[in-house]
Every structure is written in structure tokens, then in C-alpha cells.
Short mmCIF file of C-alpha atoms in Angstrom, two decimals:
data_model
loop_
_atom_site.label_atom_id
_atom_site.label_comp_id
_atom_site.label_asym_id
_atom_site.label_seq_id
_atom_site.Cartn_x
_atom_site.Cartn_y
_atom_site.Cartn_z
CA UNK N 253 24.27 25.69 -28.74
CA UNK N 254 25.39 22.28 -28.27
CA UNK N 255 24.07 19.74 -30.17
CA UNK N 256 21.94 16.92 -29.32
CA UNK N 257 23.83 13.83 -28.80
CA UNK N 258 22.33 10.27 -29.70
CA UNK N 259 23.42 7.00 -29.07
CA UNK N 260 22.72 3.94 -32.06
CA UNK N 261 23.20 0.73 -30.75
CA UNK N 262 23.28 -2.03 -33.79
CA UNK N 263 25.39 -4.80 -34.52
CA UNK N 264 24.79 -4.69 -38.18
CA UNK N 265 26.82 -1.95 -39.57
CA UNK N 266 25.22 -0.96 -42.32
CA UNK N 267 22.27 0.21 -40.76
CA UNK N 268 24.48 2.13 -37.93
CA UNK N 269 26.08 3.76 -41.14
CA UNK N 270 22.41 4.69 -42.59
CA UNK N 271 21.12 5.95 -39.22
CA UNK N 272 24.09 7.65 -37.85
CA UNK N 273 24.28 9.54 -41.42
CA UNK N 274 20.87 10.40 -41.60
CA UNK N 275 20.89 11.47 -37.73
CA UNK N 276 24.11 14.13 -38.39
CA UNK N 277 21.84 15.50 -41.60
CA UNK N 278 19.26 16.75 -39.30
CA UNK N 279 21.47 17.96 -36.71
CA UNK N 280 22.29 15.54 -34.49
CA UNK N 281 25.72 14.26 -32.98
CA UNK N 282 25.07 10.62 -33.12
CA UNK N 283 27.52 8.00 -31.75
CA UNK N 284 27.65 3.96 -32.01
CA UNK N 285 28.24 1.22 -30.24
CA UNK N 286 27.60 -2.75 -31.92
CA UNK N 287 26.72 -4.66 -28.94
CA UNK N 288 25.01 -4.32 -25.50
CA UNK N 289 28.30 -3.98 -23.48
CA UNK N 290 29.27 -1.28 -25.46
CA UNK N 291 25.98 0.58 -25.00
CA UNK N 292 26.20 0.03 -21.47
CA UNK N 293 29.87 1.26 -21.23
CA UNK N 294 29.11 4.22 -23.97
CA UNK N 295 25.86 5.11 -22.05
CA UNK N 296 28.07 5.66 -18.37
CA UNK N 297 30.56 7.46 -19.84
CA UNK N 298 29.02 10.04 -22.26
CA UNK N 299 25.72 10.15 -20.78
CA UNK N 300 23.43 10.67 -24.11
CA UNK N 301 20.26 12.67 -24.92
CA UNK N 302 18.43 9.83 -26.01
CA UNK N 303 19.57 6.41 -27.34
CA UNK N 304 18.75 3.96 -30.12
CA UNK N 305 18.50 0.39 -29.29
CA UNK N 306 18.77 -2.86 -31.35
CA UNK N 307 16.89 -5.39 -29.67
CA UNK N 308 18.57 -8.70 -31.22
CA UNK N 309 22.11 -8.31 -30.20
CA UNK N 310 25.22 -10.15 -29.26
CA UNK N 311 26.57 -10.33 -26.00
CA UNK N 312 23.94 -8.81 -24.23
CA UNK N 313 20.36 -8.12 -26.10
CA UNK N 314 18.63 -4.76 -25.99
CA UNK N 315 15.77 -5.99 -23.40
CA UNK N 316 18.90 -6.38 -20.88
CA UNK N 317 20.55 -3.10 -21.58
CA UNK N 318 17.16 -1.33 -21.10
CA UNK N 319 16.67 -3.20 -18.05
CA UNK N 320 20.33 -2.26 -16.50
CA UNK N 321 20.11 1.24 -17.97
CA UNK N 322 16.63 1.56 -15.96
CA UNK N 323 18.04 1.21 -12.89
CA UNK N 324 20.13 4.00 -12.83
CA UNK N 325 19.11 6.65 -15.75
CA UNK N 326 15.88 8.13 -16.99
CA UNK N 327 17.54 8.59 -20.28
CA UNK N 328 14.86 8.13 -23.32
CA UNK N 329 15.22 4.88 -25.02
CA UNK N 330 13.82 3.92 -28.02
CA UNK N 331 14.04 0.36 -29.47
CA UNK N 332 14.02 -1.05 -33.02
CA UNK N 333 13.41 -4.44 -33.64
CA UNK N 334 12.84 -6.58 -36.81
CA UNK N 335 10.07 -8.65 -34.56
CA UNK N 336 6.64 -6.62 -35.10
CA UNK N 337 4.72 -8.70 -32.26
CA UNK N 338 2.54 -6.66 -29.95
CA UNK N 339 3.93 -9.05 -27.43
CA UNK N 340 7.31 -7.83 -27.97
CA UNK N 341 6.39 -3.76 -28.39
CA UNK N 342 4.52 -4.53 -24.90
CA UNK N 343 7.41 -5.94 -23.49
CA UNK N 344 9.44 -2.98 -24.38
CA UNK N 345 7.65 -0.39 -23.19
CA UNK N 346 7.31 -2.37 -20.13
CA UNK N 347 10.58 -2.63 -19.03
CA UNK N 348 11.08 1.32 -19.68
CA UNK N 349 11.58 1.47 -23.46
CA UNK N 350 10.12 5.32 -24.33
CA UNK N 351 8.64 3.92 -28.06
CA UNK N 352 9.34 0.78 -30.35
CA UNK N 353 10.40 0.97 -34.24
CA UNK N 354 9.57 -2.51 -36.46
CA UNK N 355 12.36 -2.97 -38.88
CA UNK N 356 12.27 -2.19 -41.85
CA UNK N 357 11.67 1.32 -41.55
CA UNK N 358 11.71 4.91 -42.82
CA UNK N 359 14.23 7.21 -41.93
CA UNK N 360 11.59 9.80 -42.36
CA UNK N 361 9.89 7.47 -39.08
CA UNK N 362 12.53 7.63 -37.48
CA UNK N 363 13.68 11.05 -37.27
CA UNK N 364 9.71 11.80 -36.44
CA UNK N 365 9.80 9.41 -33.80
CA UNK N 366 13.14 11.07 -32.26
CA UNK N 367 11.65 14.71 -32.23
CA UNK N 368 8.67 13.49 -30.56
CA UNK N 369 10.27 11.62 -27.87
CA UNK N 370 12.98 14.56 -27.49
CA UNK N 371 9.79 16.97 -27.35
CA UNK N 372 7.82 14.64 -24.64
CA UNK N 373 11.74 15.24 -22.54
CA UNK N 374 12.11 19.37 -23.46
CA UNK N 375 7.85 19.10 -22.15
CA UNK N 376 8.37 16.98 -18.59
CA UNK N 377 11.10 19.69 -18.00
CA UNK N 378 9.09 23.00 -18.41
CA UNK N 379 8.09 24.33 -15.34
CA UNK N 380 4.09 23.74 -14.74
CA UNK N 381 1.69 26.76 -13.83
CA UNK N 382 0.96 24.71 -10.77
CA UNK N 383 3.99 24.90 -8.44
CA UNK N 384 3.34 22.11 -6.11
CA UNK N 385 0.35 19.34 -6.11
CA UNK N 386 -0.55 16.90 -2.96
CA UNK N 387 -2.57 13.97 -2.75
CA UNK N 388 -2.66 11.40 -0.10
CA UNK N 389 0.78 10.34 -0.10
CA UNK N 390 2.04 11.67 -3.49
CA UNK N 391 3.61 15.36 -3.70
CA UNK N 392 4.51 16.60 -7.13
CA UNK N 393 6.75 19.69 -6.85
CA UNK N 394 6.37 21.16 -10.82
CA UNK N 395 9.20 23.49 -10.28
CA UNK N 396 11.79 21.06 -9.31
CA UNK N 397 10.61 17.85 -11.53
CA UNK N 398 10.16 16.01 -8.11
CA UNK N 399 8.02 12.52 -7.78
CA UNK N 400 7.44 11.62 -3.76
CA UNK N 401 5.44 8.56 -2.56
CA UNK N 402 5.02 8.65 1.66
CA UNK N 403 8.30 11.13 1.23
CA UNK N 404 10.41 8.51 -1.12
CA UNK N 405 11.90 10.30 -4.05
CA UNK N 406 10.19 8.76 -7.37
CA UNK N 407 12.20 8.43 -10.82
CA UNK N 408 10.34 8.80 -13.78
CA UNK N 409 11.24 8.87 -17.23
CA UNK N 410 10.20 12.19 -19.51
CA UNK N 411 7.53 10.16 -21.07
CA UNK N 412 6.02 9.03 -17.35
CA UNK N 413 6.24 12.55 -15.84
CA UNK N 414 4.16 14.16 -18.90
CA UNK N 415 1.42 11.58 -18.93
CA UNK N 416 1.72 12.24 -14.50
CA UNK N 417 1.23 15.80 -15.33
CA UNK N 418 -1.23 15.97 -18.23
CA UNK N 419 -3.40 13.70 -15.80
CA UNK N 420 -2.84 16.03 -12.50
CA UNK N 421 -3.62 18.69 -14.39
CA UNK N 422 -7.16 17.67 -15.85
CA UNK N 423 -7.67 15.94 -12.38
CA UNK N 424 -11.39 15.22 -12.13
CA UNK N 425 -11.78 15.16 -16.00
CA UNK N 426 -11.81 11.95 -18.17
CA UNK N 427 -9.04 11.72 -20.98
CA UNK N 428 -9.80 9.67 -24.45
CA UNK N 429 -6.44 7.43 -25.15
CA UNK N 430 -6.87 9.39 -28.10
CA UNK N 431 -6.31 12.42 -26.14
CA UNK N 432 -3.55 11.75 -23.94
CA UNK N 433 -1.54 10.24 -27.02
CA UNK N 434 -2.04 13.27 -28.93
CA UNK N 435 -0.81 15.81 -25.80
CA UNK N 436 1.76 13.53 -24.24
CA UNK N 437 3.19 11.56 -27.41
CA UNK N 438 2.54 13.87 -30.21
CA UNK N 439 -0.19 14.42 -33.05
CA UNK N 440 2.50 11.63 -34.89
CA UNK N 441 0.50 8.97 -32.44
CA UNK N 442 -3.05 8.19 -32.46
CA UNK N 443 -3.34 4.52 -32.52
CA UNK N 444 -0.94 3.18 -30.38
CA UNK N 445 -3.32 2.30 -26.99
CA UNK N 446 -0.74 -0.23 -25.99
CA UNK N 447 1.38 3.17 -25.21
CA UNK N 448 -1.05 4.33 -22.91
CA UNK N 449 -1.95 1.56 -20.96
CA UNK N 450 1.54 0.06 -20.31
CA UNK N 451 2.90 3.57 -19.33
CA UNK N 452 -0.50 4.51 -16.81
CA UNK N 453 0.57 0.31 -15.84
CA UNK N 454 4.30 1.88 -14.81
CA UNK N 455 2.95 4.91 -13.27
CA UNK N 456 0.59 2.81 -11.09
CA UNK N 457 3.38 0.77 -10.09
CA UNK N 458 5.78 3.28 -9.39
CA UNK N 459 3.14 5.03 -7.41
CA UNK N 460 1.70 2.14 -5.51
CA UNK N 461 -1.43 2.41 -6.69
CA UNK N 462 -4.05 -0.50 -7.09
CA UNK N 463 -6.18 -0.11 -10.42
CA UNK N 464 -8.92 -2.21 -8.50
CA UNK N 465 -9.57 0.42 -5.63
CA UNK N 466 -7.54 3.26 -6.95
CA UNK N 467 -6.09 6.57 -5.14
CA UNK N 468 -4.75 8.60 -8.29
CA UNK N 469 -5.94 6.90 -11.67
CA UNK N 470 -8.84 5.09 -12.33
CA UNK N 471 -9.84 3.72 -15.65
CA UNK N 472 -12.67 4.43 -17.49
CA UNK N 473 -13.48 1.28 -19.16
CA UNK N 474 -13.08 1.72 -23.11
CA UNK N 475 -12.97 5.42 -23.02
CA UNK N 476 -9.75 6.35 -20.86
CA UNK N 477 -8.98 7.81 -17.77
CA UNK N 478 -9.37 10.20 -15.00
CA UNK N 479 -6.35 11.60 -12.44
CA UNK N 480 -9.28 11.37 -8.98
CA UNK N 481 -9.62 14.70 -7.23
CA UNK N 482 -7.98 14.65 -3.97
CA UNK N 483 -10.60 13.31 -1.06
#
């Protein structure tokens, strides 16, 4: 079985060393690059499981790689930064980031934090009990992993498609933040609200839908939300 290859992008090399080491220990194949251009590059031609981004880099920083990567791959992504600002863990996930590490951290972190977003990607690509949902304009076909909006393909990244799911299929039923955290990000999250309410912001906006006078989601002030049933 091949093993599952990850991308570290840093341009300090001791922590590329420390990552990269601890990454092949569990059973990884990890791979580096020390600046954005070489992430970019290293990202087209090997085409990773999941990558590892420095935010603070030369050349080009991580918030521009994530950006360029965005527009053609759904590969997970997740960011490190020695900046702890909510503003700057918002902006990440924002822009497509799948989860945001403050430096320092622990390894032990880490390696958590890449199982759970490789678990979210192994869980959007598991076929769903329901083969095919319709609602208004938006068709999700379960089988195939397929997003349409008035017929226009969708991409979403593993992370969006779970939360799309886990919402479709409690349609009608109001999820905690708590909850969805817990069944989309893992029982390693239960705090991190931000996650849920930037990533139901990027499903709204990839489905063209108005949080105001809602088709799919609507928010449930201070408690969660609810996927509406279809009229």
C-alpha cells in the first residue's frame, strides 16, 4: 500500500528537519520545499496528499500559495504560523486553508491534526447511503462526489463536502457547532467555532446562497444550524 505523501513547506530548516522526521516515524513520505515557488512547483508536479504550509515565507508567502493552489486543486492544506491572531486563523481558513497550527507547537499536535484532516478527506470520499439529493438548484450525486449549482460543476475541498453532507443528511434538524465539529473535524476539535462558521461562510458562497433569506443553510442564532428541507 502506498504511502501517504505530504508536502512541508518552511523556510527555516530546522523545523523542516523536525517535521519531515517526525512525519516518516509515523508513516508518512514527507517531502520539502523552503519557499512558496517551490511549493507551487512541488505541488504541480507530485500532486500531494495533503500539504504543510509556512505562512511567513520568502518569495511568495503561504496566504498566496493557498490562494493559487485554490484555484486549481482541492488538495488539504494546513497552515502553521508563529502569528496566533484569530484575525489571521480566520483569514486562513478563508482563503481555503483546511486547519491552522500557532507556532510553537507539539509534534504530538501535529500529527493529530494531520490524521484528522486526512480522515475528514478518506470521509468526503465514502460513498453516502443516499445516492443522489436535489434541492432547488443544487444536486448532490453521493456516489460520484459531485457538487452542481443551476447544472455548474462545484469544487469543494474534503473538509467542505463533509460539513455539505453531514448537513444534507440531518436536513430539517438543527446541529450544535459543537456537533458538527465533533462529526466533521474530529472529537480532537470542540472549541474552534471560527471553523464552523468560516467553512458554512465558503459553502454559502460557493453555493450562492444568501444567509439573510436562505435556500440551503440557515443559522440558528447561538446554537448552530439547520440544512432547510426542500420546499
Amino acid at each position: 500500500m502506498a504511502k501517504t505523501r505530504i508536502l512541508v513547506v518552511d523556510d527555516e530548516i530546522s523545523i523542516l528537519k523536525f517535521v519531515s522526521a517526525s512525519l516518516r516515524s509515523a508513516g508518512y513520505e514527507p517531502s520539502l520545499a523552503l519557499d512558496g515557488q517551490e511549493a507551487l512547483k512541488a505541488i504541480e508536479e507530485t500532486l500531494p496528499d495533503l500539504v504543510i504550509l509556512d505562512i511567513t515565507m520568502p518569495k511568495l508567502d503561504g496566504f498566496e500559495v493557498c490562494r493559487r493552489v485554490r484555484q486549481w486543486s482541492q488538495v488539504p492544506i494546513i497552515m502553521l504560523s508563529a502569528r496566533g491572531s484569530e484575525q489571521d486563523k480566520v483569514e486562513c481558513l478563508r482563503i481555503g486553508a483546511d486547519d491552522y497550527l500557532v507556532k510553537p507547537f507539539a509534534i504530538e499536535e501535529l500529527l493529530a491534526r494531520v490524521e484528522a484532516v486526512l480522515r475528514r478527506t478518506r470521509a468526503a470520499e465514502a460513498p453516502s447511503v443516499e445516492p443522489t439529493f436535489v434541492s432547488h438548484d443544487l444536486q448532490v450525486n453521493f456516489a460520484e462526489r459531485r457538487v452542481t449549482v443551476g447544472g455548474r460543476e462545484v469544487n469543494l475541498t474534503a473538509t467542505e463536502y463533509s460539513l455539505l453532507r453531514e448537513l444534507i443528511l440531518n436536513r430539517g434538524k438543527v446541529l450544535t457547532h459543537r456537533m458538527l465539529l465533533n462529526r466533521v473535524w474530529g472529537p480532537e476539535y470542540g472549541d474552534e467555532r471560527d471553523y464552523v462558521r468560516v467553512f458554512v461562510g465558503r459553502l454559502r458562497h460557493k453555493l450562492g446562497d444568501d444567509a439573510a433569506s436562505p435556500k440551503y443553510i440557515r443559522t440558528e442564532s447561538g446554537v448552530g444550524y439547520r440544512f432547510l428541507n426542500s420546499p
